[in-house]
Coordinates of C-alpha atoms in Angstrom, one line a residue:
Chain A
M1 CA 0.0 0.0 0.0
N2 CA 2.9 2.3 0.8
L3 CA 4.1 2.1 -2.8
L4 CA 0.6 2.7 -4.2
L5 CA 0.2 5.7 -2.0
R6 CA 3.5 7.2 -3.1
N7 CA 2.4 6.7 -6.7
E8 CA -0.9 8.4 -6.0
F9 CA 1.0 11.4 -4.5
M10 CA 3.2 11.5 -7.6
K11 CA 0.2 11.9 -9.8
L12 CA -0.7 15.1 -7.9
K13 CA 2.6 16.7 -8.9
R14 CA 2.0 20.1 -10.6
L15 CA -1.8 19.7 -10.5
K16 CA -3.0 23.2 -10.7
S17 CA -6.4 22.4 -9.2
L18 CA -4.5 21.6 -6.0
Y19 CA -3.3 25.2 -5.7
I20 CA -6.9 26.4 -6.3
I21 CA -8.2 24.0 -3.6
F22 CA -5.5 25.2 -1.2
F23 CA -6.4 28.9 -1.8
L24 CA -10.2 28.3 -1.6
S25 CA -9.8 26.5 1.7
F26 CA -8.3 29.7 3.2
L27 CA -11.3 31.9 2.1
P28 CA -13.2 31.6 5.4
F29 CA -10.1 32.6 7.4
L30 CA -9.1 35.4 5.0
I31 CA -12.6 36.9 4.9
N32 CA -13.0 36.8 8.7
G33 CA -9.4 37.8 9.2
I34 CA -10.1 41.0 7.3
G35 CA -13.2 41.3 9.4
L36 CA -11.2 40.9 12.5
L37 CA -8.8 43.7 11.5
S38 CA -11.6 46.0 10.5
M39 CA -13.7 45.4 13.6
G40 CA -10.8 45.8 16.0
G41 CA -11.9 45.7 19.7
E42 CA -15.5 44.7 18.9
Q43 CA -14.5 41.2 17.8
T44 CA -14.5 38.3 20.3
W45 CA -12.8 34.9 20.1
T46 CA -16.2 33.2 20.0
R47 CA -17.4 35.2 17.1
F48 CA -14.1 34.9 15.2
Y49 CA -14.0 31.1 15.8
M50 CA -17.7 30.6 14.9
F51 CA -17.7 32.7 11.8
V52 CA -14.7 30.9 10.4
F53 CA -15.9 27.5 11.5
N54 CA -19.4 28.0 10.1
Q55 CA -18.1 29.1 6.7
Y56 CA -15.5 26.4 6.7
S57 CA -18.0 23.7 7.5
V58 CA -20.0 24.6 4.5
L59 CA -17.1 25.2 2.2
F60 CA -15.0 22.2 3.1
P61 CA -17.5 19.5 2.1
T62 CA -17.8 21.1 -1.3
V63 CA -14.0 21.1 -1.6
I64 CA -13.9 17.5 -0.6
F65 CA -16.5 16.5 -3.1
I66 CA -15.1 18.5 -6.0
F67 CA -11.5 17.6 -5.3
S68 CA -12.0 13.9 -4.6
G69 CA -14.4 13.5 -7.5
F70 CA -12.0 15.4 -9.8
Y71 CA -9.0 13.3 -8.5
F72 CA -10.8 10.1 -9.6
Y73 CA -12.2 11.7 -12.7
L74 CA -8.6 12.5 -13.8
E75 CA -8.0 8.8 -14.5
F76 CA -10.8 9.0 -17.1
K77 CA -9.9 12.4 -18.4
N78 CA -6.2 11.3 -19.0
K79 CA -7.5 8.0 -20.3
T80 CA -5.2 6.3 -17.8
V81 CA -7.9 4.3 -16.1
L82 CA -7.4 1.2 -18.3
N83 CA -3.7 1.2 -17.6
W84 CA -4.1 1.9 -13.9
M85 CA -6.6 -0.9 -13.5
S86 CA -4.4 -3.3 -15.4
Y87 CA -1.5 -3.2 -12.9
P88 CA -1.0 -6.4 -11.0
Y89 CA -2.8 -5.4 -7.8
P90 CA -6.3 -6.0 -6.7
R91 CA -8.4 -3.3 -8.2
F92 CA -10.0 -2.3 -5.0
K93 CA -6.6 -1.9 -3.4
L94 CA -5.7 0.6 -6.2
I95 CA -8.9 2.5 -5.6
M96 CA -8.3 2.4 -1.8
S97 CA -4.8 3.9 -2.4
K98 CA -6.4 6.8 -4.2
L99 CA -9.0 7.3 -1.4
I100 CA -6.4 7.3 1.3
A101 CA -4.2 9.7 -0.7
A102 CA -7.1 12.1 -1.1
F103 CA -7.9 11.7 2.6
I104 CA -4.3 12.5 3.7
L105 CA -3.9 15.4 1.3
L106 CA -7.2 17.0 2.3
F107 CA -6.5 16.4 5.9
L108 CA -3.2 18.1 5.6
I109 CA -4.8 21.1 3.9
S110 CA -7.5 21.3 6.6
A111 CA -4.8 20.9 9.3
I112 CA -2.9 23.9 7.9
N113 CA -6.2 25.9 7.8
H114 CA -7.0 25.0 11.4
I115 CA -3.5 25.7 12.7
I116 CA -3.4 29.2 11.1
H117 CA -7.0 29.9 12.2
L118 CA -6.5 28.8 15.7
G119 CA -3.0 30.2 15.9
T120 CA -4.3 33.6 14.9
L121 CA -7.1 33.3 17.4
F122 CA -4.7 32.3 20.2
V123 CA -2.3 35.2 19.4
V124 CA -5.2 37.8 19.4
F125 CA -7.5 36.4 22.1
G126 CA -5.4 33.9 23.9
S127 CA -5.0 36.0 27.1
G128 CA -8.8 36.1 27.6
M129 CA -9.4 32.4 27.2
T130 CA -9.3 29.5 29.7
T131 CA -7.2 26.4 28.7
S132 CA -10.4 24.3 28.5
E133 CA -12.0 26.9 26.2
F134 CA -9.0 26.8 23.9
W135 CA -8.7 23.1 23.6
K136 CA -12.3 22.7 22.6
L137 CA -11.7 24.6 19.5
P138 CA -9.1 22.3 17.7
L139 CA -11.1 19.3 18.9
T140 CA -14.2 20.7 17.2
S141 CA -12.4 21.8 14.0
F142 CA -10.5 18.5 13.6
T143 CA -13.6 16.4 14.4
S144 CA -15.6 18.2 11.8
T145 CA -13.0 17.9 9.0
T146 CA -12.0 14.4 9.8
L147 CA -15.6 13.1 9.8
S148 CA -16.2 15.1 6.6
L149 CA -13.2 13.4 5.0
L150 CA -14.8 10.0 5.6
T151 CA -17.3 10.8 2.9
I152 CA -14.6 10.8 0.1
P153 CA -15.8 7.4 -1.1
V154 CA -19.2 8.9 -1.9
A155 CA -17.5 11.5 -4.2
A156 CA -15.3 8.8 -5.7
L157 CA -18.2 6.5 -6.5
I158 CA -20.0 9.4 -8.2
A159 CA -16.9 10.1 -10.3
F160 CA -16.4 6.4 -11.1
V161 CA -20.0 5.8 -12.1
S162 CA -20.6 9.1 -14.0
R163 CA -17.1 9.5 -15.5
N164 CA -18.3 13.1 -15.9
I165 CA -16.7 16.2 -14.3
I166 CA -20.0 18.2 -14.6
V167 CA -21.8 15.5 -12.5
V168 CA -19.0 15.6 -10.0
M169 CA -19.1 19.4 -9.6
V170 CA -22.9 19.5 -9.5
S171 CA -22.7 16.9 -6.7
G172 CA -20.3 19.2 -4.8
V173 CA -22.6 22.2 -5.1
A174 CA -25.6 20.1 -4.3
A175 CA -23.9 18.8 -1.2
F176 CA -23.4 22.4 -0.1
M177 CA -27.1 23.3 -0.8
I178 CA -28.6 20.3 0.9
M179 CA -26.4 20.8 3.9
T180 CA -27.5 24.4 4.4
I181 CA -31.2 23.6 3.8
L182 CA -31.2 20.7 6.4
L183 CA -28.9 22.3 8.9
A184 CA -31.4 23.8 11.3
S185 CA -33.7 20.8 11.6
D186 CA -33.4 17.3 13.1
V187 CA -33.7 15.9 9.6
S188 CA -30.1 17.0 9.3
I189 CA -29.1 13.6 10.6
A190 CA -30.0 12.2 7.1
F191 CA -27.2 14.1 5.4
P192 CA -23.7 13.5 6.5
F193 CA -22.3 17.0 6.2
S194 CA -25.2 18.7 8.1
F195 CA -25.0 16.0 10.7
I196 CA -21.2 16.4 11.0
Y197 CA -21.7 20.2 11.5
R198 CA -24.3 19.8 14.2
F199 CA -22.3 17.0 15.9
S200 CA -19.1 18.9 16.0
I201 CA -20.4 22.3 16.9
Q202 CA -22.0 21.0 20.1
M203 CA -18.5 20.7 21.6
V204 CA -18.3 24.5 21.5
E205 CA -21.9 25.5 21.7
H206 CA -24.1 22.8 23.2
S207 CA -27.4 24.4 22.2
M208 CA -26.5 24.0 18.5
G209 CA -26.1 20.2 18.7
Y210 CA -28.8 17.5 18.9
S211 CA -31.2 17.3 21.7
S212 CA -30.8 13.6 22.3
V213 CA -28.1 11.0 22.1
L214 CA -30.5 8.9 20.0
L215 CA -30.5 11.6 17.3
S216 CA -26.7 11.8 17.3
A217 CA -26.4 8.0 17.2
S218 CA -28.9 7.8 14.3
G219 CA -26.9 10.5 12.4
A220 CA -23.7 8.6 13.0
F221 CA -25.4 5.4 11.8
I222 CA -26.7 7.0 8.6
M223 CA -23.3 8.6 7.9
F224 CA -21.7 5.2 8.4
A225 CA -24.3 3.7 6.0
Y226 CA -23.4 6.3 3.3
V227 CA -19.7 5.5 3.6
T228 CA -20.2 1.8 3.7
I229 CA -22.6 1.7 0.8
S230 CA -20.1 3.9 -1.2
L231 CA -17.2 1.6 -0.4
A232 CA -19.3 -1.4 -1.3
G233 CA -20.2 0.3 -4.6
L234 CA -16.6 0.9 -5.4
Y235 CA -15.7 -2.7 -4.4
V236 CA -18.5 -4.0 -6.7
Y237 CA -17.4 -1.6 -9.5
S238 CA -13.8 -2.7 -9.2
H239 CA -14.7 -6.4 -9.4
K240 CA -17.5 -6.5 -11.9
T241 CA -17.0 -3.8 -14.5
R242 CA -15.2 -4.6 -17.6
M243 CA -12.7 -1.8 -18.3
Chain B
M1 CA 2.9 -25.5 -32.8
T2 CA 3.7 -27.2 -29.5
E3 CA 2.2 -26.2 -26.2
Q4 CA 5.6 -25.3 -24.9
N5 CA 6.0 -22.7 -27.7
A6 CA 2.6 -21.2 -27.0
A7 CA 3.0 -17.8 -25.2
L8 CA -0.7 -17.6 -24.9
R9 CA -3.7 -19.5 -26.0
T10 CA -7.5 -19.0 -25.8
E11 CA -10.1 -21.7 -25.8
Q12 CA -13.6 -21.0 -27.2
L13 CA -13.4 -17.4 -26.0
G14 CA -16.6 -15.4 -26.2
V15 CA -17.8 -12.0 -24.9
S16 CA -21.4 -10.9 -24.8
I17 CA -22.6 -7.5 -23.7
K18 CA -26.3 -7.1 -23.1
G19 CA -27.0 -10.2 -25.2
R20 CA -25.0 -9.0 -28.1
A21 CA -22.0 -11.2 -29.1
I22 CA -18.8 -9.1 -29.3
L23 CA -16.5 -12.1 -29.5
Q24 CA -17.4 -15.6 -30.5
D25 CA -15.5 -18.9 -30.4
I26 CA -12.0 -17.4 -30.4
N27 CA -9.4 -20.1 -30.4
L28 CA -5.9 -18.6 -30.7
R29 CA -2.4 -19.9 -30.1
L30 CA 0.2 -17.2 -30.0
E31 CA 3.7 -18.6 -30.4
K32 CA 6.7 -17.2 -28.6
G33 CA 8.8 -14.7 -30.6
R34 CA 6.3 -14.0 -33.4
I35 CA 4.5 -10.9 -34.6
Y36 CA 0.8 -11.3 -35.2
G37 CA -1.0 -8.9 -37.4
L38 CA -4.6 -8.5 -36.2
L39 CA -6.9 -7.0 -38.9
G40 CA -10.5 -6.3 -39.2
P41 CA -13.0 -3.6 -39.8
N42 CA -14.2 -1.2 -37.1
G43 CA -16.3 -3.1 -34.6
A44 CA -14.9 -6.4 -35.5
G45 CA -13.9 -7.1 -31.9
K46 CA -10.1 -6.5 -32.1
T47 CA -9.8 -4.1 -29.2
T48 CA -12.1 -6.2 -27.0
L49 CA -10.0 -9.2 -27.8
L50 CA -6.8 -7.3 -26.8
K51 CA -8.5 -6.3 -23.6
V52 CA -9.4 -9.9 -22.8
L53 CA -5.8 -11.0 -23.5
L54 CA -4.5 -8.2 -21.3
G55 CA -6.6 -9.6 -18.3
I56 CA -8.8 -6.6 -17.8
F57 CA -12.0 -7.8 -19.6
P58 CA -13.3 -11.1 -18.3
P59 CA -14.8 -13.2 -21.1
S60 CA -18.3 -14.4 -20.9
V61 CA -17.3 -17.9 -21.9
G62 CA -14.0 -19.7 -22.6
S63 CA -10.6 -19.2 -21.2
V64 CA -7.2 -17.5 -21.7
W65 CA -4.1 -19.5 -20.9
F66 CA -0.8 -17.9 -20.2
D67 CA 2.0 -20.3 -19.2
D68 CA -0.7 -23.0 -18.6
R69 CA -2.4 -20.7 -16.0
N70 CA -5.9 -19.5 -16.6
L71 CA -5.5 -15.7 -16.7
Y72 CA -8.9 -15.1 -15.1
K73 CA -9.4 -18.2 -12.9
Q74 CA -5.9 -18.4 -11.6
P75 CA -4.7 -14.7 -11.8
D76 CA -1.0 -14.3 -11.1
P77 CA 0.4 -10.8 -10.7
K78 CA 3.7 -12.0 -12.2
I79 CA 1.9 -13.0 -15.4
I80 CA 0.3 -9.6 -15.7
E81 CA 3.7 -7.9 -15.2
T82 CA 5.0 -9.7 -18.3
I83 CA 2.4 -8.1 -20.6
G84 CA 2.9 -4.7 -22.2
S85 CA 0.1 -2.9 -24.0
I86 CA -1.2 0.1 -25.8
I87 CA -5.0 -0.2 -25.9
E88 CA -7.2 2.4 -27.6
Y89 CA -5.1 5.4 -26.7
P90 CA -1.8 5.9 -24.9
G91 CA -3.2 7.6 -21.8
F92 CA -0.7 9.4 -19.5
Y93 CA -0.9 12.0 -16.8
D94 CA -0.9 15.5 -18.4
N95 CA 0.8 17.1 -15.4
L96 CA 3.8 14.7 -15.3
T97 CA 6.8 14.8 -17.5
L98 CA 7.6 12.0 -20.0
S99 CA 10.2 10.5 -17.7
E100 CA 7.9 10.8 -14.7
N101 CA 5.1 9.0 -16.5
I102 CA 7.4 6.1 -17.3
E103 CA 8.9 6.1 -13.8
L104 CA 5.4 5.9 -12.4
H105 CA 4.6 2.9 -14.6
L106 CA 7.8 1.1 -13.5
R107 CA 7.1 1.9 -9.9
Y108 CA 3.8 0.1 -10.2
L109 CA 5.7 -2.9 -11.5
H110 CA 8.4 -2.8 -8.7
R111 CA 11.2 -2.1 -11.2
Q112 CA 14.4 -0.2 -11.0
Q113 CA 13.7 3.2 -12.4
A114 CA 16.3 5.8 -13.3
K115 CA 18.4 3.8 -15.7
E116 CA 15.4 1.9 -17.2
V117 CA 13.5 5.1 -17.7
D118 CA 16.4 6.7 -19.6
D119 CA 17.1 3.6 -21.6
V120 CA 13.6 3.2 -22.8
L121 CA 13.2 6.9 -23.6
R122 CA 16.4 6.7 -25.7
K123 CA 15.0 3.6 -27.5
V124 CA 11.9 5.5 -28.6
G125 CA 13.8 8.7 -29.4
L126 CA 12.3 10.7 -26.5
Y127 CA 15.3 11.1 -24.3
E128 CA 15.9 14.7 -25.3
H129 CA 12.3 15.5 -24.5
R130 CA 12.2 13.6 -21.2
H131 CA 11.6 16.8 -19.1
K132 CA 8.6 17.9 -21.2
L133 CA 5.2 17.7 -19.7
F134 CA 3.0 15.1 -21.4
S135 CA 0.4 17.8 -22.1
Q136 CA 2.9 19.7 -24.2
T137 CA 3.8 16.8 -26.6
S138 CA 2.6 16.1 -30.1
L139 CA 0.4 13.1 -31.0
G140 CA 3.5 11.3 -32.4
M141 CA 5.4 11.8 -29.2
K142 CA 2.4 10.5 -27.2
Q143 CA 2.4 7.4 -29.3
R144 CA 6.1 6.9 -28.9
L145 CA 5.7 7.3 -25.1
G146 CA 2.9 4.7 -25.3
I147 CA 5.3 2.3 -26.9
A148 CA 8.0 3.2 -24.4
R149 CA 5.6 2.2 -21.6
A150 CA 4.6 -0.9 -23.3
I151 CA 8.2 -2.2 -23.7
A152 CA 9.8 -0.5 -20.6
H153 CA 9.5 -3.7 -18.4
S154 CA 10.7 -6.0 -21.2
P155 CA 7.3 -7.9 -21.5
R156 CA 7.0 -11.3 -23.0
L157 CA 3.7 -10.4 -24.7
L158 CA 3.0 -7.0 -26.3
L159 CA -0.6 -6.1 -27.2
L160 CA -0.6 -3.0 -29.4
D161 CA -3.7 -1.3 -30.7
E162 CA -2.8 1.0 -33.6
P163 CA 0.8 1.6 -32.4
T164 CA 1.8 3.8 -35.3
N165 CA -1.2 6.0 -35.2
G166 CA -0.1 9.7 -35.5
L167 CA 3.5 8.9 -36.4
D168 CA 5.2 10.3 -39.5
P169 CA 6.7 7.8 -42.0
Y170 CA 10.1 8.0 -40.3
G171 CA 8.6 7.4 -36.9
I172 CA 6.6 4.4 -38.3
K173 CA 9.8 2.9 -39.7
E174 CA 11.5 3.4 -36.3
V175 CA 8.7 1.8 -34.4
R176 CA 8.6 -1.1 -36.8
E177 CA 12.4 -1.7 -36.4
M178 CA 12.1 -1.3 -32.6
L179 CA 9.4 -3.9 -32.3
I180 CA 11.3 -6.3 -34.5
Q181 CA 14.3 -5.8 -32.3
E182 CA 12.2 -6.6 -29.3
V183 CA 11.2 -9.9 -30.8
L184 CA 14.8 -10.7 -31.8
R185 CA 16.4 -9.6 -28.5
N186 CA 13.8 -10.8 -26.0
G187 CA 11.7 -13.3 -27.9
T188 CA 8.6 -11.1 -27.3
T189 CA 5.3 -12.1 -28.8
I190 CA 3.6 -9.2 -30.3
V191 CA 0.0 -8.7 -31.4
I192 CA -0.5 -5.6 -33.5
S193 CA -4.0 -4.5 -34.3
S194 CA -3.9 -2.0 -37.2
H195 CA -5.8 -0.7 -40.2
M196 CA -2.5 0.0 -41.9
L197 CA -2.2 -3.0 -44.1
S198 CA 1.2 -2.0 -45.5
E199 CA 2.6 -2.0 -42.0
I200 CA 1.1 -5.4 -41.2
N201 CA 2.5 -6.6 -44.5
L202 CA 6.0 -5.5 -43.4
M203 CA 5.9 -6.6 -39.8
A204 CA 3.6 -9.6 -39.2
D205 CA 4.8 -13.2 -39.2
D206 CA 1.2 -14.4 -38.9
L207 CA -2.1 -12.9 -39.8
I208 CA -5.4 -13.0 -37.9
I209 CA -8.4 -11.3 -39.6
M210 CA -11.6 -10.7 -37.6
N211 CA -15.1 -9.7 -38.6
Q212 CA -18.2 -9.5 -36.5
G213 CA -16.5 -10.9 -33.4
K214 CA -15.1 -14.0 -35.1
I215 CA -11.8 -14.9 -36.5
I216 CA -12.5 -15.4 -40.2
F217 CA -8.9 -16.0 -41.4
E218 CA -5.7 -17.2 -39.8
S219 CA -2.4 -17.7 -41.6
A220 CA 0.8 -18.8 -40.0
F221 CA 4.1 -18.0 -41.6
F222 CA 2.6 -15.2 -43.6
K223 CA 5.8 -13.3 -43.6
N224 CA 7.9 -16.1 -44.8
T225 CA 5.8 -16.6 -47.9
Q226 CA 5.2 -12.8 -48.5
E227 CA 2.3 -13.7 -50.7
M228 CA -1.1 -15.3 -50.7
H229 CA -2.8 -17.0 -53.6
L230 CA -6.4 -17.3 -54.3
Y231 CA -7.1 -20.7 -56.0
R232 CA -10.2 -21.7 -58.0
L233 CA -10.7 -25.4 -58.7
P234 CA -13.7 -26.2 -61.0
T235 CA -15.5 -29.5 -60.8
A236 CA -14.1 -30.2 -57.4
N237 CA -17.4 -31.3 -55.9
T238 CA -15.9 -34.5 -54.8
L239 CA -13.3 -32.8 -52.6
Q240 CA -14.0 -32.4 -48.9
V241 CA -13.3 -29.0 -47.2
E242 CA -11.2 -30.8 -44.6
A243 CA -9.0 -32.2 -47.3
I244 CA -8.5 -28.8 -48.9
M245 CA -7.7 -27.3 -45.5
D246 CA -4.5 -29.5 -45.4
F247 CA -2.9 -27.2 -47.9
S248 CA -4.9 -24.0 -47.6
S249 CA -5.4 -21.3 -45.1
H250 CA -9.0 -20.7 -45.8
V251 CA -11.8 -22.2 -47.9
L252 CA -13.7 -19.2 -49.3
S253 CA -16.5 -21.1 -50.9
K254 CA -17.4 -24.6 -52.0
G255 CA -20.2 -24.9 -54.5
P256 CA -21.1 -27.8 -56.7
D257 CA -19.1 -26.4 -59.6
V258 CA -16.2 -24.7 -58.1
V259 CA -14.2 -24.4 -54.9
E260 CA -12.3 -21.3 -53.9
F261 CA -9.6 -21.3 -51.3
I262 CA -6.6 -19.2 -50.2
S263 CA -3.2 -20.7 -49.6
V264 CA 0.3 -19.4 -48.9
L265 CA 1.7 -22.3 -51.0
P266 CA 2.8 -21.6 -54.5
P267 CA 0.7 -23.0 -57.4
I268 CA 3.1 -25.9 -58.1
E269 CA 2.8 -27.1 -54.5
V270 CA -1.0 -26.8 -54.5
R271 CA -1.2 -28.6 -57.8
K272 CA 0.6 -31.6 -56.3
H273 CA -1.8 -31.7 -53.4
V274 CA -4.8 -31.4 -55.7
L275 CA -3.5 -34.3 -57.8
Q276 CA -3.0 -36.4 -54.6
L277 CA -6.7 -35.8 -53.9
G278 CA -7.6 -37.2 -57.3
A279 CA -9.0 -34.0 -58.7
N280 CA -8.1 -32.5 -62.1
A281 CA -5.1 -30.2 -61.4
Q282 CA -5.1 -28.9 -64.9
E283 CA -8.2 -26.8 -64.2
L284 CA -6.6 -25.2 -61.1
E285 CA -6.5 -21.4 -61.4
G286 CA -4.3 -19.4 -59.1
Y287 CA -4.0 -15.7 -58.6
K288 CA -1.6 -13.7 -56.5
L289 CA -3.4 -11.8 -53.8
S290 CA -2.1 -8.7 -52.1
L291 CA -2.9 -8.3 -48.4
E292 CA -5.4 -5.7 -49.4
D293 CA -7.0 -8.0 -51.9
L294 CA -7.1 -10.8 -49.4
Y295 CA -8.6 -8.5 -46.7
L296 CA -11.3 -7.1 -49.0
K297 CA -12.1 -10.5 -50.5
L298 CA -12.6 -12.0 -47.0
L299 CA -14.8 -9.1 -46.1
A300 CA -16.8 -9.6 -49.3
K301 CA -15.8 -6.3 -50.7
E302 CA -14.7 -5.4 -54.2
Y303 CA -11.2 -6.6 -55.0
R304 CA -8.9 -7.0 -57.9
Y305 CA -6.3 -9.6 -58.5
E306 CA -2.8 -8.3 -58.5
S307 CA -1.3 -10.4 -61.2
A308 CA -2.2 -12.9 -63.9
A309 CA -2.9 -16.5 -63.4
A310 CA -0.1 -18.6 -62.0
E311 CA 1.9 -21.0 -64.0

């Protein structure tokens, strides 16, 4: 797997879309950073954190969908899928290597985002925060992005089945829209990204989470089902489809 | 051909997609160190056959044997590593350089890289361009890189779909010589699917012609003879097709008044065989066939004979 992962990272070399993704992922921080500078003393750490977190929670799933889908779609665009699938490894292992590479890469990007966001927050507001208040923030941010990254197989399956970049991008935008529509209600457990937002945010602001453990557990189960079904779909695809 | 010499063989291979037969009853024996020219019109099933032989397209029925191992029922990564291919289009990563693309390929096959990458790029004349991005190369260079990837790991079997597509005449000649060298140096078996009959004429040891998913013509030792003959034997209604097949590659038609067949044997040899069968050899008519004539004749198109009747 190590070799397959290294090969996947090699394929990302000079990929311009990576730079765009990296820049896009900083938008919430940049926009709110400017806000922080312009508002001066009126800004509080809670507002600064929540503004960035809220925007990031909406933007990052879209980034995950579009980048992961695009990353898989590239094999079709470059017409390399036939060659890639003909290498002497189980096909599902080849697909898994790409899923893991996408996970690592997007995790690193989100980690850089969080470190810069929280680092800035600490420098500006650190003196007015308790230790427990501060540690809740990275826990919330990393929980949110790590759980969101588990949905990469969904994007991969869409790319594999559709082989169409438009479908991949529309799915990314649709994910963003569905998430914002469902966010406020308990039905949000039915959609992984809105569930992840509500589940994570309750670590910082309890009132914004779910009212019962049952709802949280149901949301986790549904999200698990999304991921499992997508992985199963990729497994079936890798075994059944004639290339 | 002995089983030991067979690099690959198929048994009653068939592929159906949504009830439509794409390949039917394909029985092939590919001998080590030979070049096979695979011809046929668009949609004949050539690319599907190459995909099946490559191990990425499971057949609906039948089997593919490589070193006495069933390619699909007893898959062995080591076998797959010994096959090189260009199927449909030489796809590469646009954002990687030519040498990075080959390096990536070799890494998947657990091979030494730096020297092998340089060597193979030199072989295909791309060494000077090794730092160019794949997206910045011409169609001819892409095709050369495809060949470089196909031969980089010194495969025992090369499956090439239109390998000279997009190359200029000089490039075509270079590729031809390179492939022949591969056969001579490594004993590689090569299957080349192409619409360029002149190239097949120059390269192929053996011919396979397909139409509508079936092999309609096979001729071993095509290159050694360099010519085919169409024979017509009137009043041969007593002859059995099986008997004619002993000295012909293909029986085109057998009616009550005339039998038509194709053979790589010269007329004098065929006449002897006909005599041995008790038929009237004086009535035998023989015509030289070019590969194009043969191809068109087999596909029931218009054709013209290249030369006058044989002696």
